[in-house]
Tab-separated table of C-alpha atoms in Angstrom:
chain	number	residue	atom	x	y	z
A	1	UNK	CA	146.613	-45.048	0.631
A	2	UNK	CA	148.891	-44.163	-2.245
A	3	UNK	CA	148.410	-46.090	-5.467
A	4	UNK	CA	151.042	-47.198	-7.935
A	5	UNK	CA	150.126	-48.788	-11.240
A	6	UNK	CA	152.177	-50.811	-13.690
A	7	UNK	CA	151.526	-51.581	-17.296
A	8	UNK	CA	151.443	-54.111	-18.761
A	9	UNK	CA	150.659	-56.660	-16.060
A	10	UNK	CA	152.142	-59.414	-18.147
A	11	UNK	CA	153.898	-59.681	-21.481
A	12	UNK	CA	155.175	-62.446	-23.693
A	13	UNK	CA	157.706	-61.543	-26.329
A	14	UNK	CA	160.158	-63.128	-28.723
A	15	UNK	CA	163.844	-63.201	-27.998
A	16	UNK	CA	165.594	-60.122	-29.349
A	17	UNK	CA	162.683	-57.733	-29.015
A	18	UNK	CA	162.434	-54.833	-26.571
A	19	UNK	CA	159.767	-54.468	-23.928
A	20	UNK	CA	158.729	-51.296	-22.126
A	21	UNK	CA	157.163	-51.375	-18.660
A	22	UNK	CA	155.498	-48.287	-17.212
A	23	UNK	CA	155.237	-47.415	-13.544
A	24	UNK	CA	152.892	-44.610	-12.525
A	25	UNK	CA	152.107	-43.017	-9.185
A	26	UNK	CA	148.408	-42.240	-9.517
A	27	UNK	CA	147.693	-39.943	-6.615
A	28	UNK	CA	151.038	-38.565	-5.526
A	29	UNK	CA	154.258	-37.227	-6.965
A	30	UNK	CA	157.458	-39.181	-6.650
A	31	UNK	CA	160.925	-37.802	-7.335
A	32	UNK	CA	162.308	-41.276	-6.839
A	33	UNK	CA	161.029	-44.632	-7.973
A	34	UNK	CA	162.630	-48.021	-7.611
A	35	UNK	CA	162.737	-51.038	-9.864
A	36	UNK	CA	163.004	-54.526	-8.423
A	37	UNK	CA	163.220	-57.949	-9.955
A	38	UNK	CA	161.873	-61.073	-8.304
A	39	UNK	CA	162.517	-64.672	-9.285
A	40	UNK	CA	160.099	-67.392	-8.157
A	41	UNK	CA	160.194	-68.090	-4.429
A	42	UNK	CA	162.860	-65.461	-3.888
A	43	UNK	CA	162.990	-62.015	-2.395
A	44	UNK	CA	162.976	-58.734	-4.270
A	45	UNK	CA	166.270	-57.656	-5.753
A	46	UNK	CA	166.845	-53.965	-6.354
A	47	UNK	CA	167.813	-53.241	-9.939
A	48	UNK	CA	167.957	-49.471	-10.039
A	49	UNK	CA	166.844	-46.210	-8.536
A	50	UNK	CA	165.001	-43.963	-10.936
A	51	UNK	CA	165.413	-40.236	-10.373
A	52	UNK	CA	163.146	-37.676	-11.997
A	53	UNK	CA	165.088	-35.499	-14.387
A	54	UNK	CA	168.385	-37.302	-14.023
A	55	UNK	CA	170.083	-40.574	-14.775
A	56	UNK	CA	169.103	-43.726	-12.976
A	57	UNK	CA	171.419	-45.336	-10.465
A	58	UNK	CA	171.993	-49.008	-11.196
A	59	UNK	CA	172.942	-51.707	-8.754
A	60	UNK	CA	176.116	-53.642	-9.267
A	61	UNK	CA	175.695	-56.357	-11.846
A	62	UNK	CA	172.713	-54.750	-13.574
A	63	UNK	CA	173.453	-53.823	-17.180
A	64	UNK	CA	172.322	-50.252	-17.717
A	65	UNK	CA	172.424	-50.632	-21.494
A	66	UNK	CA	170.064	-53.569	-21.258
A	67	UNK	CA	167.667	-52.176	-18.688
A	68	UNK	CA	166.984	-48.608	-19.739
A	69	UNK	CA	165.218	-46.440	-17.193
A	70	UNK	CA	163.595	-43.116	-17.911
A	71	UNK	CA	161.914	-41.016	-15.234
A	72	UNK	CA	160.243	-38.447	-17.438
A	73	UNK	CA	157.921	-36.872	-14.896
A	74	UNK	CA	157.074	-36.902	-11.221
A	75	UNK	CA	154.488	-39.611	-11.810
A	76	UNK	CA	156.027	-41.842	-14.470
A	77	UNK	CA	159.074	-44.068	-14.720
A	78	UNK	CA	159.665	-46.572	-17.508
A	79	UNK	CA	161.860	-49.639	-17.664
A	80	UNK	CA	162.788	-50.890	-21.115
A	81	UNK	CA	164.293	-54.330	-21.436
A	82	UNK	CA	166.278	-54.143	-24.662
A	83	UNK	CA	166.986	-57.176	-26.826
A	84	UNK	CA	165.286	-59.417	-24.334
A	85	UNK	CA	166.444	-63.000	-23.898
A	86	UNK	CA	164.892	-65.922	-22.036
A	87	UNK	CA	167.069	-65.273	-18.998
A	88	UNK	CA	165.364	-61.887	-18.647
A	89	UNK	CA	162.095	-63.639	-17.935
A	90	UNK	CA	161.092	-62.578	-14.465
A	91	UNK	CA	158.673	-60.553	-12.357
A	92	UNK	CA	159.443	-56.844	-12.360
A	93	UNK	CA	158.058	-54.572	-9.635
A	94	UNK	CA	158.305	-50.850	-9.168
A	95	UNK	CA	157.802	-48.819	-6.030
A	96	UNK	CA	157.501	-45.157	-5.178
A	97	UNK	CA	157.277	-42.976	-2.140
A	98	UNK	CA	155.313	-39.748	-1.762
A	99	UNK	CA	157.501	-36.733	-2.234
A	100	UNK	CA	157.106	-35.434	1.286
A	101	UNK	CA	160.369	-36.675	2.620
A	102	UNK	CA	162.480	-39.440	4.030
A	103	UNK	CA	161.061	-42.433	5.810
A	104	UNK	CA	157.814	-42.453	3.929
A	105	UNK	CA	156.342	-45.805	3.120
A	106	UNK	CA	157.088	-47.120	-0.331
A	107	UNK	CA	154.079	-48.279	-2.288
A	108	UNK	CA	154.397	-50.989	-4.852
A	109	UNK	CA	152.920	-51.504	-8.261
A	110	UNK	CA	151.209	-54.831	-8.969
A	111	UNK	CA	154.191	-56.070	-10.952
A	112	UNK	CA	154.810	-57.144	-14.533
A	113	UNK	CA	155.386	-60.738	-15.518
A	114	UNK	CA	157.767	-60.959	-18.468
A	115	UNK	CA	158.208	-64.158	-20.443
A	116	UNK	CA	160.747	-64.166	-23.232
A	117	UNK	CA	160.448	-67.034	-25.678
B	1	UNK	CA	175.715	-51.872	4.345
B	2	UNK	CA	172.406	-52.702	5.907
B	3	UNK	CA	171.260	-56.299	5.997
B	4	UNK	CA	167.969	-57.935	6.939
B	5	UNK	CA	167.699	-61.538	8.061
B	6	UNK	CA	164.584	-63.661	8.280
B	7	UNK	CA	165.571	-67.005	9.744
B	8	UNK	CA	162.254	-68.790	9.229
B	9	UNK	CA	161.731	-69.778	5.589
B	10	UNK	CA	158.332	-71.279	6.405
B	11	UNK	CA	155.857	-71.064	9.251
B	12	UNK	CA	152.398	-72.440	9.821
B	13	UNK	CA	149.611	-71.492	12.199
B	14	UNK	CA	146.180	-72.776	13.001
B	15	UNK	CA	143.303	-70.505	12.141
B	16	UNK	CA	142.457	-68.166	15.041
B	17	UNK	CA	145.818	-68.771	16.688
B	18	UNK	CA	148.775	-66.410	17.063
B	19	UNK	CA	152.063	-66.592	15.180
B	20	UNK	CA	155.278	-64.578	15.386
B	21	UNK	CA	157.608	-64.025	12.447
B	22	UNK	CA	161.200	-63.116	13.234
B	23	UNK	CA	163.417	-60.494	11.665
B	24	UNK	CA	166.811	-59.131	12.599
B	25	UNK	CA	168.738	-56.400	10.863
B	26	UNK	CA	172.084	-54.723	10.927
B	27	UNK	CA	172.721	-51.023	10.554
B	28	UNK	CA	174.970	-48.303	11.865
B	29	UNK	CA	172.257	-45.674	11.530
B	30	UNK	CA	170.371	-44.387	14.543
B	31	UNK	CA	167.262	-43.218	12.741
B	32	UNK	CA	165.592	-45.466	10.227
B	33	UNK	CA	162.359	-47.217	9.332
B	34	UNK	CA	161.355	-50.848	9.362
B	35	UNK	CA	158.503	-52.453	7.484
B	36	UNK	CA	156.652	-55.695	7.116
B	37	UNK	CA	155.181	-56.351	3.689
B	38	UNK	CA	152.847	-59.157	2.723
B	39	UNK	CA	152.954	-60.754	-0.723
B	40	UNK	CA	149.959	-62.989	-1.450
B	41	UNK	CA	149.808	-65.295	-4.488
B	42	UNK	CA	148.848	-62.307	-6.649
B	43	UNK	CA	152.384	-61.040	-5.899
B	44	UNK	CA	151.142	-57.543	-5.060
B	45	UNK	CA	153.292	-56.181	-2.238
B	46	UNK	CA	151.059	-54.926	0.561
B	47	UNK	CA	152.250	-52.895	3.520
B	48	UNK	CA	151.338	-54.600	6.778
B	49	UNK	CA	152.975	-52.374	9.335
B	50	UNK	CA	155.721	-49.807	9.725
B	51	UNK	CA	157.943	-48.816	12.636
B	52	UNK	CA	159.978	-45.671	13.058
B	53	UNK	CA	163.183	-46.424	14.937
B	54	UNK	CA	163.080	-43.295	17.052
B	55	UNK	CA	159.712	-44.314	18.467
B	56	UNK	CA	159.940	-46.653	21.427
B	57	UNK	CA	156.313	-47.658	21.227
B	58	UNK	CA	155.667	-50.766	19.179
B	59	UNK	CA	153.493	-50.238	16.125
B	60	UNK	CA	150.101	-51.925	15.974
B	61	UNK	CA	147.622	-52.317	13.128
B	62	UNK	CA	144.518	-54.257	14.138
B	63	UNK	CA	145.603	-57.916	14.444
B	64	UNK	CA	149.196	-57.122	13.522
B	65	UNK	CA	151.771	-55.856	15.977
B	66	UNK	CA	155.513	-55.703	16.190
B	67	UNK	CA	158.062	-56.273	18.900
B	68	UNK	CA	160.770	-53.756	18.134
B	69	UNK	CA	163.968	-54.200	20.119
B	70	UNK	CA	166.315	-51.497	18.881
B	71	UNK	CA	169.345	-52.505	20.932
B	72	UNK	CA	169.018	-56.100	19.778
B	73	UNK	CA	168.174	-54.992	16.221
B	74	UNK	CA	165.158	-57.222	16.233
B	75	UNK	CA	161.799	-56.540	14.599
B	76	UNK	CA	159.324	-59.397	14.881
B	77	UNK	CA	155.757	-59.451	13.586
B	78	UNK	CA	152.927	-60.951	15.622
B	79	UNK	CA	149.714	-61.930	13.901
B	80	UNK	CA	146.823	-62.531	16.254
B	81	UNK	CA	143.614	-64.406	15.474
B	82	UNK	CA	145.131	-65.697	12.230
B	83	UNK	CA	142.831	-65.870	9.238
B	84	UNK	CA	143.028	-67.876	6.033
B	85	UNK	CA	143.638	-64.647	4.154
B	86	UNK	CA	146.833	-64.107	6.106
B	87	UNK	CA	148.519	-66.904	4.167
B	88	UNK	CA	151.270	-65.276	2.123
B	89	UNK	CA	154.964	-64.490	1.923
B	90	UNK	CA	155.997	-61.929	4.501
B	91	UNK	CA	159.010	-59.744	3.935
B	92	UNK	CA	160.778	-57.679	6.541
B	93	UNK	CA	162.377	-54.540	5.100
B	94	UNK	CA	164.648	-51.716	6.165
B	95	UNK	CA	164.773	-48.234	4.676
B	96	UNK	CA	162.033	-46.334	2.934
B	97	UNK	CA	161.321	-42.943	1.518
B	98	UNK	CA	163.845	-41.974	-1.101
B	99	UNK	CA	166.208	-44.790	-0.216
B	100	UNK	CA	165.708	-48.285	-1.577
B	101	UNK	CA	164.334	-50.953	0.699
B	102	UNK	CA	166.557	-53.782	1.856
B	103	UNK	CA	164.516	-56.960	2.103
B	104	UNK	CA	164.924	-60.165	4.007
B	105	UNK	CA	164.497	-63.445	2.162
B	106	UNK	CA	160.935	-63.807	3.342
B	107	UNK	CA	158.860	-66.185	5.429
B	108	UNK	CA	156.106	-68.218	3.842
B	109	UNK	CA	153.150	-68.392	6.211
B	110	UNK	CA	150.541	-71.095	5.886
B	111	UNK	CA	147.253	-70.918	7.770
B	112	UNK	CA	145.616	-74.225	8.597
B	113	UNK	CA	141.850	-74.341	8.801
């Protein structure tokens, strides 16, 4: 099956610093990747849709200046949490679908645990 | 907008027995995809099974099968011969491909030895 990686798997940072999370599709190309956020014992909440070569589409209530998304290539999307605060602590997951077309299964990265002190 | 509802926050099953997890959804589309994902304690999302709405035949993957009722907008997951490794959160999802997935709230499945 298709493999998606995320780096780092977990990060602890001080309040006010920025953190970059990478999402890579290892064995397929993806024009679209998705970023989700998951709080403990809750479902996944879509944050944004990352489009290769264009601006990301953010969900309502998600601050695009705080959560910067860059989809630089067909295999890499990055999420940067700028000026992180404790309330940004969460589990961030990316997903991607092979480029072939609609309806393809989305494959998920292993997630990144972010703790802001 | 599409919605996905999982009405069972928690379920339990004896090892080797069968359990069914419920999922209903709402959509105005005629062609779409439905998925069940498993999230074990590691929190890695793992695809369990996928159903294409235009296919009448229910999808099956080894011990996992679905009961897809398109008219009723119902998509339940049956796990046969339950194993301890099946214990996890199970999420029903709608969408796929280049559209974001819409998830239900999940069902936590416990397997009792």
